[in-house]
Coordinates of C-alpha atoms and ligand atoms in Angstrom, one line a residue:
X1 CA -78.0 198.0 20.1
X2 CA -75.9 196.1 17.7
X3 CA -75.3 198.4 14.7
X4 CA -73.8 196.0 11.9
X5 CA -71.8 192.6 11.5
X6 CA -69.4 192.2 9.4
X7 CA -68.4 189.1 7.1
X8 CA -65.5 189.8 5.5
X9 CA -63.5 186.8 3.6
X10 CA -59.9 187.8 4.4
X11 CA -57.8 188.2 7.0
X12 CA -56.6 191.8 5.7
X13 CA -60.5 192.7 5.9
X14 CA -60.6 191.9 9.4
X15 CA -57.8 193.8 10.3
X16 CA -59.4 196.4 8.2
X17 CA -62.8 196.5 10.5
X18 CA -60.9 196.2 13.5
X19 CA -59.1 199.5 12.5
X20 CA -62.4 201.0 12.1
X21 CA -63.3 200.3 15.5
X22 CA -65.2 196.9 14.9
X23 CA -65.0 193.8 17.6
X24 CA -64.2 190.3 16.5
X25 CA -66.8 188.0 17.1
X26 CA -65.9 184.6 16.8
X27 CA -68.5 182.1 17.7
X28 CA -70.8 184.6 19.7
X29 CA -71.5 181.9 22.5
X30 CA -70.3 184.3 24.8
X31 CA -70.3 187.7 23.5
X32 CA -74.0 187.8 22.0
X33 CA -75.8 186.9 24.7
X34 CA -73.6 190.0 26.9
X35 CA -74.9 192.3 23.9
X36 CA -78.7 191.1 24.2
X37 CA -78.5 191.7 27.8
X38 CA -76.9 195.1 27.2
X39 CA -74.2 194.2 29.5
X40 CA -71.5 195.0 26.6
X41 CA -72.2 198.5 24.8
X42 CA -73.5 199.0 21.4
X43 CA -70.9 197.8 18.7
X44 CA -70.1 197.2 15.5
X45 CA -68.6 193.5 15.0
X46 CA -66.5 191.3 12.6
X47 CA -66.8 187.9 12.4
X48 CA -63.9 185.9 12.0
X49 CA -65.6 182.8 10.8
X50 CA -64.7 183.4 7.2
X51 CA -61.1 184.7 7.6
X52 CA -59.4 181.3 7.4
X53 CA -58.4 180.9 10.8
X54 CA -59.4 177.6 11.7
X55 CA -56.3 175.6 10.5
X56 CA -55.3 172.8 12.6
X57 CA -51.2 171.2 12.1
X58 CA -49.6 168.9 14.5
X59 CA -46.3 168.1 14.3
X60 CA -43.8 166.3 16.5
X61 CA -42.6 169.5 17.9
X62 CA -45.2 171.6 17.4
X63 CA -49.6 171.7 17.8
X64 CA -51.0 174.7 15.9
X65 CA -54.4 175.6 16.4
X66 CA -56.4 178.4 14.2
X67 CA -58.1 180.8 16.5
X68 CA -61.4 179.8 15.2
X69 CA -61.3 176.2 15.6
X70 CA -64.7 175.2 17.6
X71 CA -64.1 173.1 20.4
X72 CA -66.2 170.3 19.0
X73 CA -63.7 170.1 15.8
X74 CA -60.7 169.8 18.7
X75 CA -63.1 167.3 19.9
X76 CA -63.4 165.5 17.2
X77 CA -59.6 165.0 16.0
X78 CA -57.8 161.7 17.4
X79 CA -54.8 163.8 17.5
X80 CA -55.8 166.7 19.6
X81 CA -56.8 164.2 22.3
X82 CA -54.8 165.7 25.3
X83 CA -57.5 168.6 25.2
X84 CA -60.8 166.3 24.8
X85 CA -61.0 166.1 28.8
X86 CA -60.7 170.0 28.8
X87 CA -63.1 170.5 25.7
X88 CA -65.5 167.9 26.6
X89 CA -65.7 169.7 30.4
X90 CA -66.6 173.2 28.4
X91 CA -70.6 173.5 28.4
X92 CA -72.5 171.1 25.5
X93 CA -72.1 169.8 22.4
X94 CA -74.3 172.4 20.5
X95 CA -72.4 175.0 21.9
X96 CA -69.0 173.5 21.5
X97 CA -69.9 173.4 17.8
X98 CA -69.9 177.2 18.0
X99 CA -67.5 178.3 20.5
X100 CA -63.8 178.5 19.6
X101 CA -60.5 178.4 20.7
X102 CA -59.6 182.2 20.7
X103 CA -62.8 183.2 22.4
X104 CA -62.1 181.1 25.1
X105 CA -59.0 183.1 26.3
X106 CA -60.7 186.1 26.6
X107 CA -64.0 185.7 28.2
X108 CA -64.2 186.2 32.1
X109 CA -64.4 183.6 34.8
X110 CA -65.5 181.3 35.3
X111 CA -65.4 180.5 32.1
X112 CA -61.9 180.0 30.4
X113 CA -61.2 176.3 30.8
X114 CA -59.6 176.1 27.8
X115 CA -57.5 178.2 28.5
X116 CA -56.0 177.0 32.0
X117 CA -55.2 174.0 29.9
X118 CA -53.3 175.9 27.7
X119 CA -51.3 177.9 30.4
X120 CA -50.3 174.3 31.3
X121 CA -49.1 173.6 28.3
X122 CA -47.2 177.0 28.2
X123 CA -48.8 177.9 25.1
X124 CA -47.7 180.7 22.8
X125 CA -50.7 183.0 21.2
X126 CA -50.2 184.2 17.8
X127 CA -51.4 188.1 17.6
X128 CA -52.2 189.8 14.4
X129 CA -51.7 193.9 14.1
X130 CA -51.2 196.8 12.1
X131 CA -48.1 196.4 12.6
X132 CA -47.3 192.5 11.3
X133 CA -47.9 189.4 13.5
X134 CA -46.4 188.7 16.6
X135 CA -46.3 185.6 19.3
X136 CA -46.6 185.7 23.0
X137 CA -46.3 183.4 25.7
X138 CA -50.8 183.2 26.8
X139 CA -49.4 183.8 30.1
X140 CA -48.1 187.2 29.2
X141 CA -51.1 187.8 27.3
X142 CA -53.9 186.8 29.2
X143 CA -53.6 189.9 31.9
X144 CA -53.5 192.6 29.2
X145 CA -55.7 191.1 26.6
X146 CA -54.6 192.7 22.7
X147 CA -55.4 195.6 21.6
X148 CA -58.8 197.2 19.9
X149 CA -56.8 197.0 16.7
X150 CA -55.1 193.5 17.0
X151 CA -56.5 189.9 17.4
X152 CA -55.5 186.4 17.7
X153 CA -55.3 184.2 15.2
X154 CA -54.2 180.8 16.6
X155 CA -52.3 179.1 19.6
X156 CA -49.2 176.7 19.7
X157 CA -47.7 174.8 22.2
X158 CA -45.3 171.9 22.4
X159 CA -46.9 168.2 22.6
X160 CA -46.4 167.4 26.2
X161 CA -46.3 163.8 27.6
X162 CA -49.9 163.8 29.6
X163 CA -52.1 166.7 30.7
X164 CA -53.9 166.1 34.0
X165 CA -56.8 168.1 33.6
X166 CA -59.6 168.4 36.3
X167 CA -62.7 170.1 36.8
X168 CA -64.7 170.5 39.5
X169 CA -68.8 172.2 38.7
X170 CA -72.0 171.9 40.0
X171 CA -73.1 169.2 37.8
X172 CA -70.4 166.5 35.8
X173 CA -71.1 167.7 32.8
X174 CA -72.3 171.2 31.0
X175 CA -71.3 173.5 34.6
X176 CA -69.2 176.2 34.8
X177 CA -66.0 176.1 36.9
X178 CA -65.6 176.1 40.7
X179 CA -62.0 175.0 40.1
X180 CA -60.6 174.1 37.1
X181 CA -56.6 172.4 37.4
X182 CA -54.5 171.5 34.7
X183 CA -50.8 170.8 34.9
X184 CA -48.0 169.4 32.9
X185 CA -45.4 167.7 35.3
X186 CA -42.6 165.4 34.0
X187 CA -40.6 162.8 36.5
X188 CA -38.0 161.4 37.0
X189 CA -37.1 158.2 39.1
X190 CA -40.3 159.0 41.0
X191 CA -39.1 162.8 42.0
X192 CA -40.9 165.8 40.0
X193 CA -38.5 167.4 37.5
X194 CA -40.3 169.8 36.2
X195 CA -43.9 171.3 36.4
X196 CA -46.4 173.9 34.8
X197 CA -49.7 173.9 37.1
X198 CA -52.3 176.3 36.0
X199 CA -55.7 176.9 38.2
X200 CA -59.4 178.2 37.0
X201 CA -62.0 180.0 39.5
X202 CA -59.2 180.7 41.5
X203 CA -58.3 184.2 40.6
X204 CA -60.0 187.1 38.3
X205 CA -58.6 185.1 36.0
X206 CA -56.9 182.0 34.7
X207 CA -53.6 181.7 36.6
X208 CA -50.3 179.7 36.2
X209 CA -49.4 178.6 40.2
X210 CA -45.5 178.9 40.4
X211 CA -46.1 178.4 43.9
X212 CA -47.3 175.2 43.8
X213 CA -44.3 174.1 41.3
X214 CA -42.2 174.6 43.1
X215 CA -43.5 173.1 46.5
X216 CA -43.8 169.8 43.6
X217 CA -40.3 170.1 42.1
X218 CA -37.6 168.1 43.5
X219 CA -40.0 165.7 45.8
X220 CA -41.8 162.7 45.0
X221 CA -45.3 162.9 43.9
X222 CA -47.3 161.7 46.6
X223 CA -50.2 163.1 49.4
X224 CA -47.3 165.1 51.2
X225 CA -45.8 166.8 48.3
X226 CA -49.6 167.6 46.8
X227 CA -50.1 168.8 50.2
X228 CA -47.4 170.8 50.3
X229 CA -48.2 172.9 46.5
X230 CA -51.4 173.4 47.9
X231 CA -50.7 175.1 51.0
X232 CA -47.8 177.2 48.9
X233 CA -50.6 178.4 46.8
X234 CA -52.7 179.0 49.7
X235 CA -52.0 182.7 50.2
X236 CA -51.1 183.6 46.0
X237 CA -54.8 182.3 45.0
X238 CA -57.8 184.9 45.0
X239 CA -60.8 183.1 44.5
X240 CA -64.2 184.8 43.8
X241 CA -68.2 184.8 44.6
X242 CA -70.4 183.9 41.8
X243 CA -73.3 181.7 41.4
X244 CA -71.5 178.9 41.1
X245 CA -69.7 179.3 44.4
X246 CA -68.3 181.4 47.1
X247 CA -65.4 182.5 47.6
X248 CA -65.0 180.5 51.0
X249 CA -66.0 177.1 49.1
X250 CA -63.8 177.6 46.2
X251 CA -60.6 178.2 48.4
X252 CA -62.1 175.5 50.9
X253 CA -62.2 172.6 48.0
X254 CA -59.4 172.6 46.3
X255 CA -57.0 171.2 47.6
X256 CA -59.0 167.7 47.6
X257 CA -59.1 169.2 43.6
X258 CA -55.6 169.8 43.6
X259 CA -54.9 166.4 44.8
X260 CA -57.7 164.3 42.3
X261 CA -56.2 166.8 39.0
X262 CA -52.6 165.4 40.2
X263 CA -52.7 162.1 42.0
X264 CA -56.3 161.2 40.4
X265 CA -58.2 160.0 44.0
Ligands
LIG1 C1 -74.4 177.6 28.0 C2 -73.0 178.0 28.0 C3 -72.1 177.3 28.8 C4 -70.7 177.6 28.8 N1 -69.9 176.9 29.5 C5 -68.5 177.1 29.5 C6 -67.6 176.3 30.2 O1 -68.0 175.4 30.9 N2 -66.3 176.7 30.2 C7 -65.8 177.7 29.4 O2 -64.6 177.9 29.4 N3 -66.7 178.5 28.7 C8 -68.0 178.3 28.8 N4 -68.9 179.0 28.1 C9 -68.4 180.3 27.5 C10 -68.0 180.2 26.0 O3 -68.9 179.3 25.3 C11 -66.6 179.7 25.7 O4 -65.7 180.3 26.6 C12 -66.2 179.9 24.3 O5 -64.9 179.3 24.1 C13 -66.1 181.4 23.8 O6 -65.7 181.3 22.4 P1 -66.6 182.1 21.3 O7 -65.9 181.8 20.0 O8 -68.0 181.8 21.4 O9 -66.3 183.6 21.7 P2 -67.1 184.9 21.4 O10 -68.4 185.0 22.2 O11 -67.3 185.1 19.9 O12 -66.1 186.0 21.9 C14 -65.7 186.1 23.2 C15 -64.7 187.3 23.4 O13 -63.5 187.0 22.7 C16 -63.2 188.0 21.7 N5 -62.5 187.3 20.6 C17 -63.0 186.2 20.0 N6 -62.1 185.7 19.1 C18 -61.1 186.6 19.2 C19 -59.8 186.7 18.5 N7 -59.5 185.8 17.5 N8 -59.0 187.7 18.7 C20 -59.3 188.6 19.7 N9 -60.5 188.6 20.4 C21 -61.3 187.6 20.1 C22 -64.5 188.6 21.4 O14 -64.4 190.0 20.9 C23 -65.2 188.6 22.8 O15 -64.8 189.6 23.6 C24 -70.3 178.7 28.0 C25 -71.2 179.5 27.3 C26 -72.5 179.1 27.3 C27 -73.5 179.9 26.4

């Protein structure tokens, strides 16, 4: 049983609640339907919708998005268009007017495409505390989560050339993930340089693939070399049964997903 939610206007009131044991709710698509099914305990929460979080600033150097930016704003903005293949991937429109950036990196697979994307683009997360505000690489973040007391309030990462992002689900449109690939790579005189491949439904959860960079970095891109990363990530991937798919499928497929995210056939 949910036993209040709060609405406060200010960022210092949300760190207030959360001292007092509250959980941020952002845009609920994923936590409220976990607290109807009783799956998550009772709780009080604090909605972040009011805080002033959902500033948006890109610069030449730098993309900063407010934690509770919906993915259909990100959508919608001509200059956040190196996420509308990963935004546009993530469920509908109706819920992509509710769901936001922040909850994306912490709910479970195989859910999270947003943020596989943003492991590929080696994005820092901005984490409010008692203690003052702090910024972490996601990739550091993402296996401990923040604490009860803490929460994020926005992401940054550096404009890159091109994203490849692919995702494979049931249907085109409005699935889940059986894999989910995104990766930066830059090249030079045909050889990869330099690479940042990051993989959904392929582990407990979203994972950067150092494996696979480096099997890239130094070669040409081509079948061999895509070949190659995915058989290097082979035995560091630790994909999962769900309804979506098995285990056995997800590892089966995607290398032919590895290969369409970077070679696009
Ligand atoms: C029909 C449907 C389809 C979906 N399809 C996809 C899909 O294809 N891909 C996908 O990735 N997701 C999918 N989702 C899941 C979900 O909609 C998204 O992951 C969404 O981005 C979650 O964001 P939210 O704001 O709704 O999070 P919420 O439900 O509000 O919160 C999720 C979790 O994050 C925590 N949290 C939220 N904001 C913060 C913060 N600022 N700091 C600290 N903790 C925070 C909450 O406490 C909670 O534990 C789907 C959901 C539905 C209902």
């Amino acid at each position: 049983m949910l036993t209040a939610v709060l609405v406060p206007e200010s960022l210092d009131a949300v760190q207030a609640a959360l001292a007092d044991e509250a959980r941020p709710l952002a845009g609920g698509t994923y936590l409220m339907p976990r607290l109807n099914d009783r799956a998550t305990p009772p709780t009080r929460l604090v909605s972040l919708r009011r805080a002033g979080l959902d500033r948006v600033a890109v610069g030449d150097d730098a993309v900063r998005i407010g934690a509770t930016t919906t993915l259909a704003r990100i959508e919608d903005d001509k200059r956040l268009a190196v996420l509308h293949p990963c935004v546009r991937s993530i469920a509908a429109r109706p819920v992509r007017s509710l769901a936001t950036v922040a909850g994306n990196l912490f709910v479970r697979q195989p859910y999270g495409d947003l943020a596989v994307a943003l492991l590929a683009l080696d994005a820092d997360v901005e984490i409010r505390g008692p203690g003052g505000s702090r910024s972490e690489p996601l990739e550091r973040m993402l296996p401990t989560g923040v604490a009860p007391d803490e929460l994020v309030t926005g992401v940054r990462f550096a404009p890159p050339g091109v994203l490849s992002y692919h995702k494979a689900g049931r249907r085109r449109f409005n699935s889940a993930s059986i894999v989910t690939i995104a990766a930066v790579l830059s090249t030079a005189d045909g050889v990869v340089r330099d690479a940042r491949i990051a993989f959904g439904g392929l582990a407990p959860r979203p994972m950067r693939c150092e494996a696979a960079e480096r099997a890239l970095v130094g070669h040409a891109l081509d079948e061999a070399s895509v070949r190659a990363a995915a058989h290097a990530a082979e035995p560091v991937i630790e994909p999962f049964d769900d309804a979506y798919a098995s285990a056995w499928y997800r590892r089966r497929v995607f290398p032919v997903h590895l290969r369409r995210a970077l070679l696009g056939h």
